[in-house]
Coordinates of C-alpha atoms in Angstrom, one line a residue:
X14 CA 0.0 0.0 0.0
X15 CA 1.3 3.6 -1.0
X16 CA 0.6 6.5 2.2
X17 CA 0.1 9.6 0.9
X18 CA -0.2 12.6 3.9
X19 CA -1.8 9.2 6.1
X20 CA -4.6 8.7 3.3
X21 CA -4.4 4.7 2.2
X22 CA -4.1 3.9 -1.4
X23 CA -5.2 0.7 -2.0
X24 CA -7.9 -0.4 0.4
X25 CA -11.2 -1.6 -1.1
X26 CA -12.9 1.6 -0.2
X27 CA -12.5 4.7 -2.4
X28 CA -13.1 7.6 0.4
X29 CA -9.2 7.9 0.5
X30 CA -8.8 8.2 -2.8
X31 CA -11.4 10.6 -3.1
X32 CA -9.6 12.8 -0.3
X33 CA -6.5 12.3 -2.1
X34 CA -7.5 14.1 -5.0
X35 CA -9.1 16.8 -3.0
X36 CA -5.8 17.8 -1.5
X37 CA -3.6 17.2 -5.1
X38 CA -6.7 20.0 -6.3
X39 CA -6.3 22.1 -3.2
X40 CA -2.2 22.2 -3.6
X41 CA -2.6 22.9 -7.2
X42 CA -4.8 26.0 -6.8
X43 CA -2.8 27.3 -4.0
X44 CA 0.3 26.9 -6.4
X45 CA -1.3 28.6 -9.3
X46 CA -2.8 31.3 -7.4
X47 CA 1.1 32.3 -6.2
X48 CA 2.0 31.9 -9.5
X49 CA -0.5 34.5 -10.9
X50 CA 0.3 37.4 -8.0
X51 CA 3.6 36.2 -7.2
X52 CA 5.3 39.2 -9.9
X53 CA 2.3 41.3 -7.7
X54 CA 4.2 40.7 -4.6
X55 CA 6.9 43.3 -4.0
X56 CA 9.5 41.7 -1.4
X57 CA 9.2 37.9 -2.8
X58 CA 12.9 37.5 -4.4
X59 CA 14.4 40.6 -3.2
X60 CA 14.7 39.8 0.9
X61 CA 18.0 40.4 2.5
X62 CA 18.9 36.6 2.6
X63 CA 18.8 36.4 -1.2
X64 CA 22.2 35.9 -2.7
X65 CA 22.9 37.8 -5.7
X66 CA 26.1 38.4 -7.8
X67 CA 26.3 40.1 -10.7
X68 CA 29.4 40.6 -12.9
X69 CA 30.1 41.7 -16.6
X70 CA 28.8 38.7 -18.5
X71 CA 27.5 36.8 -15.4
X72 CA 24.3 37.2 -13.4
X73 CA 23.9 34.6 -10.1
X74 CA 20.7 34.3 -7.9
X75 CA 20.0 32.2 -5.3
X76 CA 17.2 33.3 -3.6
X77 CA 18.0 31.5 0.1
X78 CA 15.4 33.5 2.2
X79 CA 12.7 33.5 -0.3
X80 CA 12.8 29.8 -0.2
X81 CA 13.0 29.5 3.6
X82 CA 10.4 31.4 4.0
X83 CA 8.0 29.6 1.3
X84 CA 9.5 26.1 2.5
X85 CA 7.4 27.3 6.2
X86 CA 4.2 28.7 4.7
X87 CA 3.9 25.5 2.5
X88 CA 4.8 23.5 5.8
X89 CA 2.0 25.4 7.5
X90 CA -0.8 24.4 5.4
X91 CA 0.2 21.2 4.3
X92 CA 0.2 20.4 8.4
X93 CA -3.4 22.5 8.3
X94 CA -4.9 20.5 5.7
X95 CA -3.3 17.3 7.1
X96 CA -4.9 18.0 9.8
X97 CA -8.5 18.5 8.0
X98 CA -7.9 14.9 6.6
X99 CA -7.5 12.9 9.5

């Protein structure tokens, strides 16, 4: 059996597959929806943690704090909707 956020794949009922695909469309809107405003938001890949180099021919970004912080909000809700599902 395959585990997916504590949701069984496999069993003879379909309620957890059904949930499954509630939370695979609930991660895909979040995702597009900070895809459409993220050029909207003014301070997402320009916070002071983001490394960036630029030279005559060469540009380098690494954007370390923007991924921190995004790495928590996405830890947040997934742990909020993991919640909603047990």
């Amino acid at each position: 059996m395959v585990y997916f956020y504590k949701i069984k794949f496999g069993n003879k009922k379909m309620g957890g597959m059904g949930k499954s695909l509630i939370l695979i469309g609930i991660i895909l809107i979040v995702v597009g929806v900070i895809m459409n405003f993220s050029g909207k938001i003014p301070f997402l890949g320009k916070l002071p943690g983001d490394i960036y180099i630029k030279k005559d021919n060469f540009v380098f970004y690494f954007p370390l704090a923007t991924s921190i912080i995004i790495s928590i909000l996405l830890t947040i809700i997934l742990n909020i909707i993991g919640k909603f599902f047990k």
